[in-house]
Amino acid sequence: MERGGERPTPRYNKALTVKLRAFLFSEWRFSMKAVLCISDSINEFGNGNFEYFPIKITTNKKKFIKSLVKEVNKLLFKNNPKDVVKLLVLGFLYDSLLFSEEIKKIGFFRASKYDFSMPPVIRAFLKGFFLTSLNTKVDDRTAKYIKSVDNFLSITRDVKKLYEKIIHFTHKNDDKLFKTVVAIIDMFFMHDTSKAIQDPRRPRKLYTREALSEGASYLLYIHKDQCHLGFNNVNEIDENALFDPEYLCAIIDTYSLKEYMYSEIRIERFPYTMDKKESGVCLVCQDELFEKSRHLGFLMQDLANYKIIEATEQAYKNKAASFGTFFYSAPRLYDSLIVKLDHPVERWVLKISEKILETFKDEFLKDKYFYEELAEIKNLNHNHFVSENTFFNYKIEDDVTITDVFKFKRFIVFLSSIMMSFLKEKIQKGNAKEKAMAFRSLIPVFKKTDFINAVSILMPKNKVQSIVKLLSWVSKESNALDLQYTPFIEIESELVVPFNLFYNSNTVRNSLSLKKKRFYETNEYEPTVNMLYSSLVNKFENVCKNLKYRSNNEEGELDVILAKDGYLIVFEIKNSLHPCNIAELRTSFDYITYGAKRLNDFTRLFFSDEKLRTSILNRLGLASTGTYHIVPCIATGNRALYGYRHNSVAVRYIHELLNLINTGQITLGDKPVSTWKGSNISIDDLAKFIQEDSLYDENFSFFELQEASISYVDKKLIQQRYLYNNEAAQKKYELQ
């Protein structure tokens, strides 16, 4: 019988006890004891009969698990708690590791997915998980994860209170909040602003401007979600609120919510657990080397960036034109671009004039680069392993090259320099009225069509449209906001352009990340594979690349393999952008996890399959006899997990490997290290660099375990972390 014009939900009252048991036993090859165990476990949570069991039962384990997870998620929002719990039990008992991995992908156990209020059915499942025997029937990793989720829930009510406080703040300051928050963050990114910002409530608590940008991004996203963002929101800045501690505290509190969300991801995707404490919970890294190598990688990346800037300064300071010199040689020439408006509030705005732009059009459209741009270019070339010609002509979009993005940024930086120079003078030397007007004018708002038409004076319009679309967050869409990745904000027909945020963002790198683009899509043209292969071929004889293999039903590919004197050194190459957020770090870690599995699988097959072993050795030009020791190594294109080792597989930075092979010299921080025993590299030198961690251990020894806490009303999230003791490191190196 139909109700409300819809077909009734199909019911299979005894699906579990009849049909499902039969499949568990006959198709999935479970023992009858295991089948009864599953039935009994579901009965522990209540009636063993499902109201309905719509999932097609199949012997394809992964397909069934994915269908199961999809159904669990669907039933959760249909308010069908009993069957949600039963399907969860079934999934964890069928294959706890595979099921938990699929559940994690949809963030099922993240309270933030449900506005920081975990649904009662999930709370009920977690409670039952530990009260019944289910926790003893899943793998150890899954049991630790579920325990961490359960512990984390102990502070969720306090997190929810903070979330509600922030929502109240957005409603209270609705009209002026949006542009005011953008202006506050944009001021943090001015060139002469300190990177460390104090919490007004806890002066010793410091935040980077990048962290507060994340907090502001989420605050604006909540504001959009709770209030309608429209034309009214882009007009007014509350200049008095720019220095109001309440606004800064709201941004910091929202960043605290982001830290809660990051911690949810850490216990899902990384080697962390969550322990319960009297004051709240504590995030504990179960892999000390992971935490140290993560922090060391970022330190080494910053140091490398600084060295590239320093080297660029020495090489090009007197050869390349300076953007600063170009602009400041005639700063007043462009004052006519700034006009005063009285409506809807008194402020200064940019009016882009084609006539004035013609005065520098030719200079800006040259394919030569300003000195300030060259360091960024050198850094990108170094990290992406590409020639300048390939780099500049690479298409981020169908019609947009990296050269186009640089020229676009150059123009926006030019406009920023004009506006900021004018406003800083008014803020520093103007009267009270002029200062107030200057603060109101910090964030330019353009008609989107006017902005595109103006930039089109310098570039083809289709390119400008593509770049603006790529770098814009559209308020009417549901995607999350990140001001550093998408600094342009589109609200109705308006385009909000925070100049300082845009100037300090790595536009080209972020564009590649947003489009998920790589310069080379296959290993056949992967530069890191070819670079490592070429270096090894120059030093050793028995080297292969892109070597495919198959053993029974398993197959794989070795990026680079070298054989000599009883060693088989096998490389898995992983070339991804250096991570700038937790999602990108997760990608790098997933690559390393997958790479380690592939290498360990190959090691297992090599020693267990004589036919495979003979085939591999013959393709390397070797006899199939003899004893071999396999040395696996993951060579990465970034420093994300510097000196890490996953499941006994070493992670090494590709540039250090290349320097080791080619010259015998590698640089750890500021310290050059000679790695060859003789006048040329030996297989023992290479194997030692991969097998031993002594070159990294010294830097790891300078890390100290510390705790940082984040307050949520009455509860705290404590984070254990390792911080590098610069003072101790400097003292030791000075003595050497």
Short mmCIF file of N, CA and C in Angstrom, two decimals, residues 229-235 443-452 468 472-476 487-498:
data_model
loop_
_atom_site.label_atom_id
_atom_site.label_comp_id
_atom_site.label_asym_id
_atom_site.label_seq_id
_atom_site.Cartn_x
_atom_site.Cartn_y
_atom_site.Cartn_z
N LEU A 229 24.66 36.00 2.69
CA LEU A 229 25.66 36.96 2.23
C LEU A 229 25.16 37.62 0.95
N GLY A 230 25.08 38.92 0.96
CA GLY A 230 24.61 39.63 -0.22
C GLY A 230 25.33 40.94 -0.40
N PHE A 231 24.79 41.79 -1.25
CA PHE A 231 25.42 43.05 -1.59
C PHE A 231 25.70 43.90 -0.36
N ASN A 232 24.79 43.88 0.62
CA ASN A 232 24.96 44.71 1.83
C ASN A 232 26.23 44.37 2.59
N ASN A 233 26.64 43.08 2.52
CA ASN A 233 27.79 42.64 3.30
C ASN A 233 29.13 43.13 2.75
N VAL A 234 29.17 43.58 1.51
CA VAL A 234 30.45 43.96 0.93
C VAL A 234 30.70 45.46 0.99
N ASN A 235 29.77 46.21 1.56
CA ASN A 235 29.89 47.67 1.54
C ASN A 235 30.66 48.23 2.72
N ILE A 443 39.80 47.09 1.89
CA ILE A 443 39.42 45.96 1.04
C ILE A 443 38.65 46.47 -0.17
N PRO A 444 39.28 46.53 -1.33
CA PRO A 444 38.57 47.00 -2.53
C PRO A 444 37.48 46.02 -2.95
N VAL A 445 36.40 46.57 -3.44
CA VAL A 445 35.30 45.77 -3.99
C VAL A 445 35.03 46.29 -5.40
N PHE A 446 35.10 45.39 -6.36
CA PHE A 446 34.87 45.77 -7.75
C PHE A 446 33.61 45.08 -8.27
N LYS A 447 32.96 45.69 -9.23
CA LYS A 447 32.02 44.94 -10.03
C LYS A 447 32.83 43.89 -10.78
N LYS A 448 32.42 42.64 -10.71
CA LYS A 448 33.22 41.58 -11.31
C LYS A 448 33.49 41.86 -12.79
N THR A 449 32.47 42.29 -13.50
CA THR A 449 32.65 42.57 -14.94
C THR A 449 33.63 43.72 -15.16
N ASP A 450 33.56 44.75 -14.30
CA ASP A 450 34.48 45.89 -14.43
C ASP A 450 35.92 45.45 -14.18
N PHE A 451 36.11 44.61 -13.16
CA PHE A 451 37.45 44.14 -12.82
C PHE A 451 38.04 43.33 -13.98
N ILE A 452 37.25 42.42 -14.53
CA ILE A 452 37.72 41.59 -15.64
C ILE A 452 38.03 42.45 -16.86
N VAL A 468 40.43 34.48 -12.74
CA VAL A 468 39.54 34.98 -11.68
C VAL A 468 38.65 33.86 -11.16
N SER A 472 38.77 32.36 -7.15
CA SER A 472 37.64 32.97 -6.45
C SER A 472 36.84 31.94 -5.67
N TRP A 473 36.37 32.37 -4.52
CA TRP A 473 35.37 31.62 -3.74
C TRP A 473 34.02 32.28 -4.02
N VAL A 474 33.05 31.48 -4.45
CA VAL A 474 31.73 31.99 -4.80
C VAL A 474 30.79 31.73 -3.64
N SER A 475 30.26 32.79 -3.05
CA SER A 475 29.49 32.66 -1.81
C SER A 475 28.23 31.83 -1.97
N LYS A 476 27.66 31.80 -3.16
CA LYS A 476 26.41 31.06 -3.34
C LYS A 476 26.65 29.56 -3.50
N PRO A 487 41.77 33.82 -2.70
CA PRO A 487 41.69 35.12 -2.03
C PRO A 487 40.62 36.05 -2.60
N PHE A 488 40.15 35.79 -3.82
CA PHE A 488 39.07 36.60 -4.36
C PHE A 488 37.73 36.02 -3.90
N ILE A 489 36.80 36.89 -3.51
CA ILE A 489 35.52 36.44 -2.98
C ILE A 489 34.40 37.05 -3.82
N GLU A 490 33.61 36.19 -4.44
CA GLU A 490 32.53 36.65 -5.31
C GLU A 490 31.21 36.60 -4.54
N ILE A 491 30.59 37.75 -4.37
CA ILE A 491 29.29 37.85 -3.72
C ILE A 491 28.35 38.58 -4.68
N GLU A 492 27.36 37.83 -5.16
CA GLU A 492 26.46 38.33 -6.19
C GLU A 492 27.30 38.84 -7.37
N SER A 493 27.19 40.09 -7.75
CA SER A 493 27.95 40.59 -8.91
C SER A 493 29.24 41.28 -8.50
N GLU A 494 29.56 41.23 -7.18
CA GLU A 494 30.73 41.94 -6.66
C GLU A 494 31.92 41.00 -6.48
N LEU A 495 33.12 41.57 -6.58
CA LEU A 495 34.34 40.81 -6.36
C LEU A 495 35.16 41.51 -5.29
N VAL A 496 35.33 40.83 -4.15
CA VAL A 496 36.10 41.37 -3.03
C VAL A 496 37.55 40.92 -3.21
N VAL A 497 38.49 41.88 -3.16
CA VAL A 497 39.89 41.58 -3.46
C VAL A 497 40.79 42.04 -2.31
N PRO A 498 41.10 41.16 -1.36
CA PRO A 498 42.04 41.52 -0.28
C PRO A 498 43.47 41.51 -0.82
#
